[in-house]
């Protein structure tokens, strides 16, 4: 049941618990996490490997379901919504980028960017709006500086280029929130900084709300808000940082 | 926009990404090519085998039905059924709406005797007396005669020449041959008589003791005197150069043999030909049966391609056979027949007409055997149907094996694409959407495989005789031995319905084979799929 929330809160997690089972042994990953993402800010979730931050992100993206607790998106409870609503939420309301990019290798960069639109629209509907969709995909690629690589397959691109293509794909459906899981985790420092700068620009120029998962404190420092995860619990909210 | 996306996701419409990924997988996953080739070969083989079987079957039906009419009413009594016109009237009362043609005939077992180089060749034949005016209404008898004029109108008169114009090795026949033969025989007889006259004074044998008979091949002029001549026209009154005996048409295999020469070419050897005289011995129609011995002149030959017919049938005019057998009532001059053949209208129910006639002429009252042509050839037609069915089942197993290939291939592809499946779900694709990718992939693979098989199969069927020639050249083995099959070309018929069910079957198997891998893909947990390594 939807509850009234702060008008600036885009995403809110309440008392989230999640355990995995291995050989009949319950391994708790999240133990009563309360967390929220505020509209227009870059929120960082920082923690060491195994702290549960990626699990939390999967729950927030409805890729998995919590054992107990609630997740609300813009006031609507999303974690127990019907499957079709959760599919639409991932397709349209949020964008996700991953550490390992997860581009579809059979498709070119622009086709990968078009993928969310193709998933969200029927073949006929897509056909009717194909020119409009292609223009937007090109604009997104241009936005991330990858228009010149539009027809290239992922195997023909560098790590940084693939992550840019993944960002363009995540922005294709004009999402309310961008979930970034270790966006620089698989890149060298310089390329990682470029990607970080791109995300910061998207936040500052377009007002895109970003939740960034990272294990790197230096990256977390660039966020407006920073939460630390440890042993499945949110430790504290770090002081709000100002980007220079 | 929000509502629009909601509707498009919740509806069961086809989504673009499924087809895009299907086509890409088809182009980039070469392992699927093996499955496609399996389906292609299976479909092509099914099409070729069905076309050839249909061709053979149709040819066989055509030939079986060629001589047999739709309905045959046979009388088992030796004297036959009297008053065929009365019978026909009764038949028309029973099923007149379905009957479009009828013909009465006499069937009698007979012995054919052919003089060949002084030796007597005998054959057991089914001797048929037919009405030339009506027999073509109930069968395709004329179509299988050798003389083109007889093909259009059966005539039991010897033709001048022109038999089997499309056969180079067919010996000269007709009046032209008959006159030349008679002239030669007469010249030989004169020469023999002259030599006898010269030798006579030196011959110590008396006329009462002519010496031992001469055996083996001879050049004697007249046919061997083996039969009772009492029914013949006196030799002195008969000039074979200008006259003929009653005409007879022989099944080609009753008077010829087919074999290969030293160069392996197929050759026909004829013991007699149109223009020669033969003898027929058959029972008369009286209760105290006696053998009728009658000379006939061969006026044509019958070749249907069915050895069962070609080696057992001989035909003459109905009225002549009735006279020879004594089937005419001297008081009323009403003639008897042994068989009435009926041709039914297109689409008429043969079995229904047969059953109606059986009810009218019940077997406990009439010694009649009423059958359809299918009843007569039932075991043969059933054997061909069974053979076709078994072949189809076996060949569909080939496609089923290809289906298991698709199953294995798809499982491999699903494992290979696990992370992509996770990505698609992370982008909002539903489980059903992911499942449909692999179902569509199976459908596409089935279409491509069976489409290629269709084209390959049709091309094979179109060039089957050239391919058979090529195989013969390469292997040295004759694919379709003409001494066995009587076919100059392999008959093929392509039924569109067969193509449709073969294609549908192949595509169906491909889809069924992709269901399990597609289900597995659909049920993958997105997080586990994204973390799969």
XYZ file of C-alpha atoms in Angstrom:
777
model
C 0.000 0.000 0.000
C 1.441 3.361 -1.042
C 2.323 5.642 1.768
C 2.770 9.378 1.675
C 6.405 10.205 1.284
C 8.614 13.213 1.001
C 7.886 14.839 -2.342
C 11.617 14.887 -3.093
C 12.110 11.212 -2.375
C 12.264 9.177 -5.535
C 13.087 5.813 -4.084
C 12.756 4.585 -0.566
C 13.684 1.268 1.058
C 12.313 0.378 4.477
C 13.590 -2.305 6.787
C 14.907 -4.461 3.970
C 16.026 -7.964 4.865
C 17.550 -10.406 2.422
C 19.273 -13.722 2.969
C 20.717 -16.320 0.678
C 20.770 -19.995 1.393
C 23.772 -22.147 0.806
C 23.726 -25.835 1.772
C 20.769 -25.230 4.089
C 22.710 -22.497 5.855
C 21.093 -19.075 5.836
C 23.516 -16.313 4.961
C 22.030 -12.902 5.811
C 23.073 -10.208 3.356
C 20.834 -7.288 4.262
C 19.665 -6.806 7.830
C 17.081 -4.090 8.170
C 18.224 -1.480 5.707
C 16.408 1.874 5.589
C 17.448 3.971 2.665
C 16.193 6.684 0.368
C 17.224 8.432 -2.809
C 16.378 12.100 -3.152
C 15.360 13.608 -6.456
C 18.005 15.556 -8.357
C 20.943 14.329 -6.287
C 23.758 11.890 -6.823
C 23.572 9.407 -3.986
C 26.492 7.081 -3.396
C 26.285 3.757 -1.639
C 29.791 2.773 -0.643
C 31.030 -0.381 0.960
C 33.444 -3.222 0.737
C 32.863 -6.327 -1.303
C 30.226 -8.515 0.317
C 28.724 -5.675 2.305
C 25.389 -6.122 0.490
C 25.359 -2.967 -1.631
C 24.877 -4.784 -4.948
C 22.141 -6.927 -3.403
C 20.416 -3.756 -2.267
C 20.716 -2.317 -5.767
C 19.188 -5.466 -7.280
C 16.296 -5.162 -4.845
C 15.851 -1.481 -5.656
C 15.824 -2.391 -9.377
C 13.262 -5.183 -8.681
C 15.633 -7.729 -10.152
C 15.198 -9.616 -6.893
C 12.709 -9.510 -4.057
C 13.405 -8.813 -0.376
C 12.578 -11.359 2.304
C 10.839 -8.571 4.158
C 10.633 -4.831 3.983
C 9.219 -2.443 1.405
C 10.547 -0.501 -1.543
C 8.669 2.537 -2.781
C 9.171 4.354 -6.037
C 7.636 7.822 -6.089
C 5.255 6.734 -3.366
C 4.211 3.499 -5.075
C 5.214 0.236 -3.480
C 7.171 -1.505 -6.183
C 8.747 -4.596 -4.625
C 5.511 -6.594 -4.561
C 3.944 -5.015 -7.649
C 2.736 -7.325 -10.433
C 5.434 -8.708 -12.688
C 4.345 -6.567 -15.643
C 4.562 -3.412 -13.492
C 8.045 -4.345 -12.340
C 9.073 -4.998 -15.970
C 7.725 -1.577 -16.925
C 9.490 -0.007 -13.933
C 12.844 -1.375 -15.108
C 12.126 -0.525 -18.696
C 10.792 2.963 -18.324
C 11.137 4.416 -14.811
C 14.739 3.583 -14.075
C 17.938 3.078 -16.055
C 20.608 0.644 -14.944
C 24.301 0.554 -15.781
C 26.561 -2.285 -14.712
C 30.207 -2.775 -13.938
C 30.549 -5.158 -16.871
C 28.420 -3.006 -19.210
C 26.178 -5.916 -20.258
C 25.744 -4.789 -23.823
C 24.191 -7.335 -26.165
C 27.101 -8.517 -28.325
C 24.988 -9.248 -31.433
C 23.769 -5.654 -31.618
C 25.600 -2.485 -32.646
C 25.950 0.455 -30.243
C 22.850 2.216 -31.592
C 20.831 -1.027 -31.557
C 21.846 -1.568 -27.944
C 20.691 1.971 -27.160
C 17.410 1.262 -28.965
C 16.919 -2.011 -27.054
C 14.869 -0.562 -24.143
C 12.528 1.136 -26.624
C 12.193 -2.075 -28.608
C 11.433 -3.956 -25.394
C 8.911 -1.349 -24.287
C 7.037 -0.999 -27.564
C 5.349 -3.557 -29.767
C 6.939 -4.224 -33.142
C 4.219 -2.233 -34.881
C 4.418 0.648 -32.439
C 8.182 0.680 -32.735
C 7.916 0.623 -36.522
C 5.595 3.619 -36.476
C 7.961 5.592 -34.238
C 11.235 4.187 -35.508
C 12.571 7.465 -36.883
C 11.812 9.299 -33.679
C 13.404 6.475 -31.653
C 16.486 6.451 -33.842
C 16.865 10.217 -33.529
C 16.698 9.929 -29.750
C 19.206 7.047 -29.750
C 21.594 9.130 -31.838
C 21.088 12.061 -29.496
C 21.889 9.830 -26.512
C 24.996 8.500 -28.207
C 25.974 12.071 -29.022
C 25.335 13.017 -25.410
C 27.845 10.405 -24.228
C 30.275 11.248 -27.079
C 29.846 7.974 -28.946
C 27.927 8.919 -32.072
C 30.910 8.110 -34.264
C 30.742 4.512 -32.938
C 27.007 4.085 -33.548
C 27.335 1.135 -35.903
C 30.112 -0.607 -34.044
C 29.562 -3.837 -32.178
C 30.602 -4.050 -28.487
C 33.528 -6.278 -29.443
C 34.911 -3.380 -31.500
C 34.771 -0.906 -28.617
C 36.964 -0.165 -25.597
C 35.765 -0.541 -22.007
C 35.088 3.168 -21.658
C 33.167 3.251 -24.923
C 31.082 0.276 -23.900
C 30.227 1.952 -20.593
C 29.249 5.127 -22.458
C 27.024 3.063 -24.738
C 25.500 1.432 -21.637
C 24.828 4.910 -20.167
C 23.214 6.021 -23.445
C 21.053 2.860 -23.330
C 20.047 3.597 -19.722
C 19.031 7.156 -20.695
C 17.059 6.083 -23.775
C 13.662 5.870 -22.053
C 14.233 9.141 -20.156
C 14.280 7.485 -16.719
C 13.524 9.212 -13.423
C 16.408 7.462 -11.715
C 19.719 6.022 -12.884
C 21.103 3.069 -10.928
C 24.833 2.667 -11.501
C 26.458 -0.489 -10.131
C 30.229 0.078 -9.929
C 30.208 2.123 -13.169
C 33.965 2.611 -13.074
C 34.858 -0.703 -11.454
C 36.108 -2.286 -14.640
C 37.872 0.765 -16.079
C 41.288 2.316 -15.662
C 41.509 5.438 -13.491
C 41.477 7.976 -16.297
C 38.567 6.365 -18.149
C 36.777 5.910 -14.841
C 37.089 9.613 -14.147
C 35.697 10.394 -17.611
C 32.663 8.211 -16.917
C 32.251 9.809 -13.494
C 32.421 13.243 -15.067
C 29.806 12.220 -17.594
C 27.459 11.047 -14.845
C 28.050 14.237 -12.881
C 27.251 16.321 -15.958
C 24.042 14.350 -16.508
C 23.065 15.155 -12.937
C 24.026 18.805 -13.099
C 22.856 19.627 -16.637
C 19.773 17.403 -16.925
C 18.871 17.050 -13.258
C 19.109 13.267 -13.478
C 18.826 11.499 -10.133
C 21.619 8.963 -9.740
C 22.205 6.180 -7.243
C 25.784 5.013 -7.555
C 27.100 1.842 -5.956
C 30.851 1.796 -5.440
C 33.542 0.382 -3.232
C 35.805 3.356 -3.932
C 35.605 6.130 -1.328
C 37.191 8.647 -3.704
C 34.373 8.128 -6.163
C 31.803 8.296 -3.395
C 33.201 11.680 -2.436
C 31.917 13.159 -5.674
C 28.319 12.322 -4.686
C 25.869 14.733 -3.086
C 25.011 12.151 -0.463
C 26.883 9.103 0.608
C 25.728 6.049 2.558
C 28.066 3.381 3.836
C 27.104 -0.278 3.921
C 28.745 -2.704 6.284
C 27.704 -6.273 7.080
C 24.291 -5.754 5.529
C 23.453 -2.637 7.422
C 23.591 1.029 6.569
C 26.140 2.529 8.932
C 25.671 6.233 8.653
C 24.925 9.024 6.254
C 28.149 10.804 5.428
C 28.112 14.623 5.384
C 26.734 16.122 2.200
C 29.583 16.955 -0.130
C 29.811 19.770 -2.561
C 31.360 19.100 -5.911
C 34.016 21.579 -6.708
C 3.530 8.106 -23.261
C 3.346 6.316 -19.930
C -0.001 4.717 -20.765
C 1.224 3.879 -24.245
C 4.200 1.927 -22.905
C 1.989 0.241 -20.305
C -0.421 -0.945 -22.964
C 2.309 -2.149 -25.281
C 4.009 -4.130 -22.536
C 0.851 -5.688 -21.190
C -0.495 -6.621 -24.603
C 0.585 -9.850 -26.247
C 1.911 -8.150 -29.333
C 5.115 -9.177 -31.017
C 8.099 -7.199 -29.959
C 10.790 -5.952 -32.243
C 13.748 -7.056 -30.138
C 12.710 -10.704 -30.343
C 12.930 -10.747 -34.105
C 16.069 -8.620 -34.177
C 17.811 -11.012 -31.794
C 16.439 -14.071 -33.621
C 17.845 -12.913 -36.927
C 21.145 -11.992 -35.305
C 21.406 -15.352 -33.575
C 20.602 -17.065 -36.848
C 23.378 -15.145 -38.582
C 25.986 -15.431 -35.883
C 25.415 -18.843 -34.268
C 26.905 -21.201 -36.810
C 26.109 -24.175 -34.612
C 22.472 -23.625 -35.592
C 23.492 -24.245 -39.202
C 23.833 -27.959 -38.397
C 20.220 -28.018 -37.208
C 19.090 -26.116 -40.286
C 20.861 -28.604 -42.568
C 19.231 -31.517 -40.715
C 15.784 -29.994 -41.210
C 16.604 -29.153 -44.835
C 17.687 -32.706 -45.632
C 14.689 -34.188 -43.863
C 12.208 -31.950 -45.655
C 13.877 -32.412 -49.057
C 13.915 -36.195 -48.646
C 10.264 -36.238 -47.616
C 9.273 -34.131 -50.609
C 11.278 -36.251 -53.072
C 10.035 -39.565 -51.672
C 6.425 -38.416 -51.515
C 6.584 -37.023 -55.044
C 8.044 -40.230 -56.454
C 5.641 -42.407 -54.468
C 2.725 -40.236 -55.602
C 3.981 -40.469 -59.179
C 4.291 -44.252 -58.998
C 0.981 -44.562 -57.243
C -0.829 -42.348 -59.766
C 0.788 -44.196 -62.652
C -0.207 -47.501 -61.129
C -3.760 -46.308 -60.449
C -3.959 -45.007 -63.988
C -2.843 -48.296 -65.432
C -4.847 -50.461 -63.067
C -7.915 -48.384 -63.710
C -7.048 -48.156 -67.400
C -8.472 -51.550 -68.196
C -10.778 -52.047 -65.253
C -13.962 -50.026 -65.229
C -15.327 -48.459 -62.055
C -17.754 -51.309 -61.357
C -17.467 -54.861 -62.668
C -20.360 -57.327 -62.575
C -19.069 -60.793 -63.374
C -21.214 -63.846 -63.877
C -19.616 -67.065 -62.696
C -21.832 -69.328 -64.805
C -20.063 -70.751 -67.847
C -22.928 -69.691 -70.072
C -22.849 -66.170 -68.694
C -25.839 -63.961 -67.957
C -28.509 -63.895 -70.624
C -30.064 -60.689 -71.822
C -27.484 -58.079 -70.880
C -29.802 -55.298 -72.039
C -32.391 -56.369 -69.480
C -29.702 -56.452 -66.807
C -28.514 -53.023 -67.805
C -32.021 -51.673 -67.578
C -32.287 -53.045 -64.061
C -28.894 -51.584 -63.170
C -30.014 -48.176 -64.433
C -33.093 -48.445 -62.216
C -30.847 -49.020 -59.211
C -28.094 -46.464 -59.844
C -28.867 -44.781 -63.138
C -27.964 -41.325 -61.855
C -24.374 -42.336 -61.216
C -23.768 -44.374 -64.373
C -22.301 -42.501 -67.343
C -21.178 -45.455 -69.429
C -21.576 -49.214 -69.674
C -20.262 -52.062 -71.731
C -20.941 -55.774 -71.835
C -18.188 -58.263 -72.512
C -17.305 -61.937 -72.360
C -14.353 -63.112 -70.291
C -13.149 -66.632 -70.738
C -9.920 -68.437 -69.874
C -8.088 -69.536 -72.994
C -4.897 -71.019 -74.367
C -2.947 -68.935 -76.847
C -0.815 -70.814 -79.369
C 1.859 -69.020 -81.358
C 3.919 -70.628 -84.081
C 7.439 -69.339 -83.767
C 10.015 -70.787 -86.152
C 8.124 -74.055 -86.275
C 7.873 -74.275 -82.487
C 4.654 -73.870 -80.625
C 4.573 -71.304 -77.850
C 1.563 -71.556 -75.579
C 0.312 -69.081 -73.032
C -2.587 -69.090 -70.666
C -4.578 -65.915 -71.204
C -7.767 -64.223 -70.125
C -9.650 -63.903 -73.376
C -12.001 -60.941 -73.547
C -14.666 -60.367 -76.140
C -15.446 -56.662 -76.089
C -17.750 -54.276 -77.856
C -15.484 -51.783 -79.720
C -18.248 -49.189 -79.724
C -18.803 -49.057 -75.958
C -15.676 -50.481 -74.332
C -13.816 -47.179 -74.411
C -16.702 -45.622 -72.474
C -15.809 -47.657 -69.409
C -12.037 -47.976 -69.633
C -8.945 -46.511 -71.277
C -8.446 -49.610 -73.353
C -7.719 -47.776 -76.628
C -5.046 -45.580 -75.077
C -2.700 -48.529 -74.633
C -2.865 -49.919 -78.170
C 0.145 -49.563 -80.431
C -1.485 -48.298 -83.608
C -2.389 -44.588 -83.400
C -5.654 -45.088 -85.309
C -6.700 -47.882 -82.947
C -5.949 -45.594 -80.018
C -8.660 -43.204 -81.189
C -11.101 -45.901 -82.367
C -10.575 -49.577 -81.663
C -10.904 -51.677 -84.800
C -10.272 -55.385 -85.100
C -9.162 -55.095 -88.703
C -5.512 -55.329 -89.628
C -3.985 -51.967 -90.534
C -1.712 -51.473 -93.512
C 1.281 -50.267 -91.483
C 2.259 -47.649 -88.916
C 2.261 -49.679 -85.676
C 4.150 -48.192 -82.713
C 5.590 -45.232 -84.673
C 7.573 -44.060 -81.647
C 9.450 -47.367 -81.326
C 12.478 -47.802 -83.480
C 12.936 -51.495 -82.722
C 9.338 -52.559 -83.327
C 9.287 -54.956 -86.279
C 7.379 -54.135 -89.457
C 3.725 -55.090 -89.030
C 0.302 -54.942 -90.675
C -0.795 -55.869 -94.179
C 2.546 -54.779 -95.592
C 4.318 -57.359 -93.459
C 1.610 -59.988 -93.926
C 1.790 -59.807 -97.733
C 5.585 -59.986 -97.684
C 5.476 -62.972 -95.317
C 2.894 -64.808 -97.402
C 4.876 -64.138 -100.575
C 8.005 -65.458 -98.922
C 6.266 -68.534 -97.575
C 4.729 -69.255 -100.961
C 8.074 -68.889 -102.714
C 9.608 -71.206 -100.134
C 6.807 -73.720 -100.581
C 7.233 -73.664 -104.345
C 10.972 -74.186 -103.983
C 10.383 -77.027 -101.560
C 7.876 -78.659 -103.888
C 10.336 -78.335 -106.774
C 13.075 -79.990 -104.728
C 10.675 -82.746 -103.641
C 9.812 -83.390 -107.283
C 13.515 -83.695 -108.214
C 14.239 -85.992 -105.231
C 11.130 -88.161 -105.672
C 12.486 -90.688 -108.174
C 15.429 -91.449 -105.928
C 13.288 -91.719 -102.802
C 12.845 -95.303 -101.762
C 10.101 -94.553 -99.318
C 6.580 -95.209 -100.349
C 3.875 -92.519 -100.085
C 2.303 -94.573 -97.280
C 5.526 -94.352 -95.303
C 6.649 -90.706 -95.374
C 9.458 -91.248 -92.829
C 10.070 -89.878 -89.349
C 8.725 -86.412 -88.451
C 11.188 -83.580 -88.470
C 11.638 -81.788 -85.127
C 13.141 -78.473 -84.158
C 13.010 -75.180 -86.001
C 11.640 -75.367 -89.479
C 10.701 -73.015 -92.258
C 7.381 -74.624 -92.971
C 4.827 -72.364 -94.569
C 1.679 -73.265 -92.771
C 1.157 -73.216 -88.993
C 1.819 -76.530 -87.259
C -1.204 -78.780 -87.413
C -1.671 -79.289 -83.713
C -5.271 -78.345 -83.280
C -8.430 -79.729 -84.652
C -9.077 -77.877 -87.859
C -12.753 -78.634 -88.063
C -13.845 -75.068 -87.352
C -11.577 -73.368 -89.811
C -12.153 -71.913 -93.178
C -10.854 -74.353 -95.755
C -7.298 -73.501 -96.685
C -8.070 -73.577 -100.335
C -10.696 -70.844 -99.948
C -8.583 -68.582 -97.774
C -5.924 -66.261 -99.190
C -3.835 -64.880 -96.305
C -2.341 -62.204 -98.564
C -5.654 -60.414 -98.851
C -7.779 -61.901 -96.067
C -7.497 -62.088 -92.314
C -8.960 -64.332 -89.649
C -11.047 -62.683 -86.899
C -8.942 -59.945 -85.361
C -7.276 -60.360 -81.978
C -5.373 -57.891 -79.837
C -2.730 -59.508 -77.643
C -1.253 -58.197 -74.443
C 2.282 -57.377 -75.448
C 3.894 -59.654 -72.878
C 1.882 -62.666 -74.039
C 3.827 -62.664 -77.288
C 7.141 -61.019 -76.475
C 9.973 -61.164 -74.028
C 12.175 -58.367 -72.793
C 15.875 -58.852 -72.112
C 19.235 -57.133 -72.362
C 21.603 -57.655 -75.258
C 25.359 -58.027 -75.004
C 25.700 -54.216 -74.864
C 23.298 -54.119 -71.918
C 20.601 -52.398 -73.992
C 17.017 -53.403 -73.334
C 15.559 -55.334 -76.287
C 12.098 -56.728 -76.931
C 11.804 -59.977 -78.839
C 8.442 -60.684 -80.442
C 7.136 -64.187 -81.090
C 4.460 -62.724 -83.302
C 3.374 -59.295 -84.474
C 0.375 -57.618 -86.088
C -0.168 -59.493 -89.313
C 0.624 -62.957 -87.907
C -1.970 -65.627 -87.217
C -2.361 -67.292 -83.845
C -4.641 -69.898 -82.359
C -6.935 -69.625 -79.382
C -8.411 -72.583 -77.559
C -11.239 -71.934 -75.126
C -14.317 -73.690 -73.740
C -17.673 -73.180 -75.312
C -20.655 -72.059 -73.254
C -22.597 -75.292 -73.218
C -23.142 -77.315 -70.059
C -21.169 -80.132 -71.617
C -18.163 -77.948 -72.352
C -16.007 -78.600 -75.380
C -12.900 -76.870 -76.548
C -13.252 -74.368 -79.321
C -10.178 -74.066 -81.489
C -10.054 -70.911 -83.558
C -7.482 -69.094 -85.631
C -7.159 -65.327 -85.220
C -5.074 -62.671 -86.914
C -3.147 -60.382 -84.603
C -4.329 -56.853 -85.438
C -2.651 -54.891 -82.611
C -0.993 -55.214 -79.223
C -1.943 -53.889 -75.833
C 0.666 -52.384 -73.554
C -0.494 -50.794 -70.299
C 2.828 -51.116 -68.491
C 1.213 -53.384 -65.891
C 2.741 -56.795 -66.402
C -0.290 -58.405 -64.735
C -2.459 -57.127 -67.591
C 0.022 -57.194 -70.443
C 0.939 -60.839 -69.888
C -2.579 -62.243 -69.400
C -5.036 -60.448 -71.654
C -6.150 -61.017 -75.227
C -9.091 -59.256 -76.848
C -11.440 -59.913 -79.742
C -14.830 -58.675 -80.854
C -17.688 -59.508 -78.488
C -20.054 -60.728 -81.200
C -17.442 -63.073 -82.665
C -16.580 -64.609 -79.290
C -20.274 -65.029 -78.524
C -20.653 -66.903 -81.809
C -17.584 -69.070 -81.244
C -18.713 -69.993 -77.737
C -22.338 -70.514 -78.655
C -23.688 -67.787 -76.434
C -26.575 -66.921 -78.732
C -29.970 -68.388 -78.011
C -31.011 -69.990 -81.311
C -34.678 -69.406 -80.572
C -34.608 -65.773 -79.493
C -31.174 -64.760 -80.810
C -30.576 -63.076 -77.453
C -26.889 -63.015 -76.697
C -25.305 -63.760 -73.301
C -22.343 -62.049 -71.718
C -20.207 -62.866 -68.691
C -19.412 -59.331 -67.579
C -21.017 -55.912 -67.433
C -18.713 -52.983 -66.791
C -19.952 -49.612 -65.569
C -18.345 -46.206 -65.700
C -19.592 -43.913 -62.962
C -19.881 -40.138 -62.904
C -17.003 -38.107 -61.457
C -17.265 -38.055 -57.679
C -19.756 -40.911 -57.474
C -19.411 -43.184 -54.457
C -18.146 -46.474 -55.906
C -18.780 -48.466 -52.778
C -22.345 -47.156 -52.429
C -23.156 -48.130 -56.032
C -21.521 -51.542 -55.543
C -23.535 -52.152 -52.382
C -26.767 -51.076 -54.073
C -26.113 -53.495 -56.926
C -25.256 -56.286 -54.497
C -28.596 -55.717 -52.801
C -30.364 -55.909 -56.149
C -28.403 -58.994 -57.283
C -27.843 -60.850 -53.999
C -25.140 -63.540 -54.144
C -27.479 -66.210 -52.782
C -29.687 -65.805 -55.851
C -27.325 -64.662 -58.591
C -23.882 -66.168 -59.199
C -22.541 -62.689 -59.765
C -19.443 -61.093 -58.348
C -19.919 -57.337 -58.100
C -16.739 -55.384 -57.362
C -15.222 -51.959 -57.746
C -11.863 -51.696 -59.457
C -10.334 -50.887 -56.071
C -11.741 -54.132 -54.648
C -10.043 -56.040 -57.431
C -6.697 -54.388 -56.793
C -7.235 -53.984 -53.042
C -4.133 -55.828 -51.767
C -1.836 -54.039 -54.209
C -3.249 -50.574 -53.488
C -3.182 -51.284 -49.741
C 0.456 -52.386 -49.995
C 1.400 -49.150 -51.775
C -0.490 -47.080 -49.180
C 1.197 -48.951 -46.346
C 4.594 -48.504 -47.960
C 3.999 -44.758 -48.371
C 2.827 -44.419 -44.770
C 5.801 -46.323 -43.354
C 8.207 -44.309 -45.483
C 6.652 -41.076 -44.243
C 6.900 -42.183 -40.628
C 10.534 -43.189 -41.064
C 11.418 -39.966 -42.837
C 9.636 -37.853 -40.242
C 11.852 -39.555 -37.695
C 14.767 -37.937 -39.550
C 13.210 -34.539 -38.875
C 12.510 -35.617 -35.287
C 16.224 -36.387 -34.948
C 16.895 -32.915 -36.328
C 14.493 -31.678 -33.639
C 16.680 -33.215 -30.946
C 19.629 -31.480 -32.609
C 17.757 -28.191 -32.277
C 16.989 -28.989 -28.628
C 20.654 -29.614 -27.826
C 21.803 -26.598 -29.830
C 19.287 -24.318 -28.152
C 20.278 -25.472 -24.683
C 23.861 -24.607 -25.558
C 22.818 -21.222 -26.901
C 20.711 -20.502 -23.797
C 23.704 -21.272 -21.574
C 25.929 -19.140 -23.780
C 23.429 -16.292 -23.675
C 22.697 -16.427 -19.954
C 24.143 -12.966 -19.214
C 22.296 -11.496 -22.198
C 19.072 -12.985 -20.858
C 19.825 -11.269 -17.534
C 20.498 -8.004 -19.379
C 17.209 -8.229 -21.260
C 15.315 -8.802 -18.039
C 17.160 -5.886 -16.435
C 16.007 -3.740 -19.356
C 12.394 -4.704 -18.696
C 11.891 -7.772 -20.874
C 9.357 -10.179 -19.389
C 9.925 -13.904 -18.961
C 7.428 -14.490 -21.752
C 9.342 -12.066 -23.942
C 12.595 -13.916 -23.364
C 10.842 -17.230 -23.989
C 9.439 -15.940 -27.224
C 12.941 -15.065 -28.447
C 13.873 -18.733 -28.428
C 10.491 -19.912 -29.680
C 10.755 -17.411 -32.531
C 14.307 -18.581 -33.107
C 13.023 -22.163 -33.407
C 10.256 -20.984 -35.728
C 12.742 -19.066 -37.864
C 15.153 -21.971 -37.928
C 12.329 -24.309 -38.929
C 11.231 -21.922 -41.678
C 14.729 -21.447 -43.056
C 15.512 -25.174 -42.856
C 12.247 -26.341 -44.345
C 12.271 -23.510 -46.919
C 15.703 -24.597 -48.114
C 14.475 -28.211 -48.029
C 11.419 -27.255 -50.064
C 13.505 -25.568 -52.749
C 16.056 -28.398 -52.748
C 13.360 -31.059 -52.849
C 11.470 -29.392 -55.695
C 14.671 -28.939 -57.706
C 15.563 -32.583 -57.089
C 12.129 -33.733 -58.228
C 12.319 -31.479 -61.282
C 15.660 -32.973 -62.317
C 15.180 -36.471 -60.929
C 15.700 -38.207 -64.279
C 18.929 -36.321 -64.941
C 20.090 -37.158 -61.432
C 19.165 -40.822 -61.964
C 21.191 -40.810 -65.214
C 24.125 -39.284 -63.386
C 23.919 -41.919 -60.642
C 23.744 -44.608 -63.317
C 26.868 -43.216 -64.970
C 28.774 -42.970 -61.709
C 27.750 -46.303 -60.216
C 27.108 -48.277 -63.408
C 23.858 -49.487 -61.864
C 20.506 -48.776 -63.454
C 18.362 -46.885 -60.949
C 15.022 -47.828 -62.526
C 15.412 -50.938 -64.613
C 13.000 -50.640 -67.580
C 12.789 -54.450 -67.805
C 11.181 -54.324 -64.360
C 9.269 -51.074 -64.223
C 8.224 -50.375 -67.834
C 8.923 -46.696 -67.153
C 11.059 -44.663 -69.456
C 11.107 -41.853 -66.868
C 10.628 -41.788 -63.126
C 7.076 -40.554 -62.580
C 6.676 -37.763 -60.025
C 3.683 -35.793 -58.809
C 3.942 -32.886 -56.393
C 0.824 -32.410 -54.289
C 0.694 -28.889 -52.767
C -1.010 -30.370 -49.708
C 1.965 -32.685 -49.165
C 4.327 -29.707 -49.318
C 2.201 -27.860 -46.778
C 2.058 -30.684 -44.245
C 5.744 -31.518 -44.633
C 6.653 -27.852 -44.084
C 4.201 -27.479 -41.211
C 5.471 -30.696 -39.629
C 9.100 -29.593 -39.856
C 8.382 -26.116 -38.476
C 6.224 -27.659 -35.734
C 9.011 -30.032 -34.696
C 11.488 -27.122 -34.654
C 9.157 -25.103 -32.405
C 8.462 -28.053 -30.099
C 12.199 -28.693 -29.815
C 12.778 -25.084 -28.772
C 10.116 -25.069 -26.023
C 12.268 -26.563 -23.243
C 15.301 -24.296 -23.810
C 12.959 -21.308 -24.136
C 11.252 -22.211 -20.840
C 14.613 -22.491 -19.163
C 15.581 -19.050 -20.479
C 12.281 -17.553 -19.363
C 12.627 -18.923 -15.817
C 16.178 -17.711 -15.311
C 16.625 -15.489 -12.285
C 17.841 -12.128 -13.610
C 20.443 -11.609 -10.871
C 21.883 -15.096 -11.285
C 21.875 -14.623 -15.029
C 23.729 -11.295 -14.768
C 26.323 -12.854 -12.478
C 26.761 -15.956 -14.669
C 30.302 -16.594 -15.768
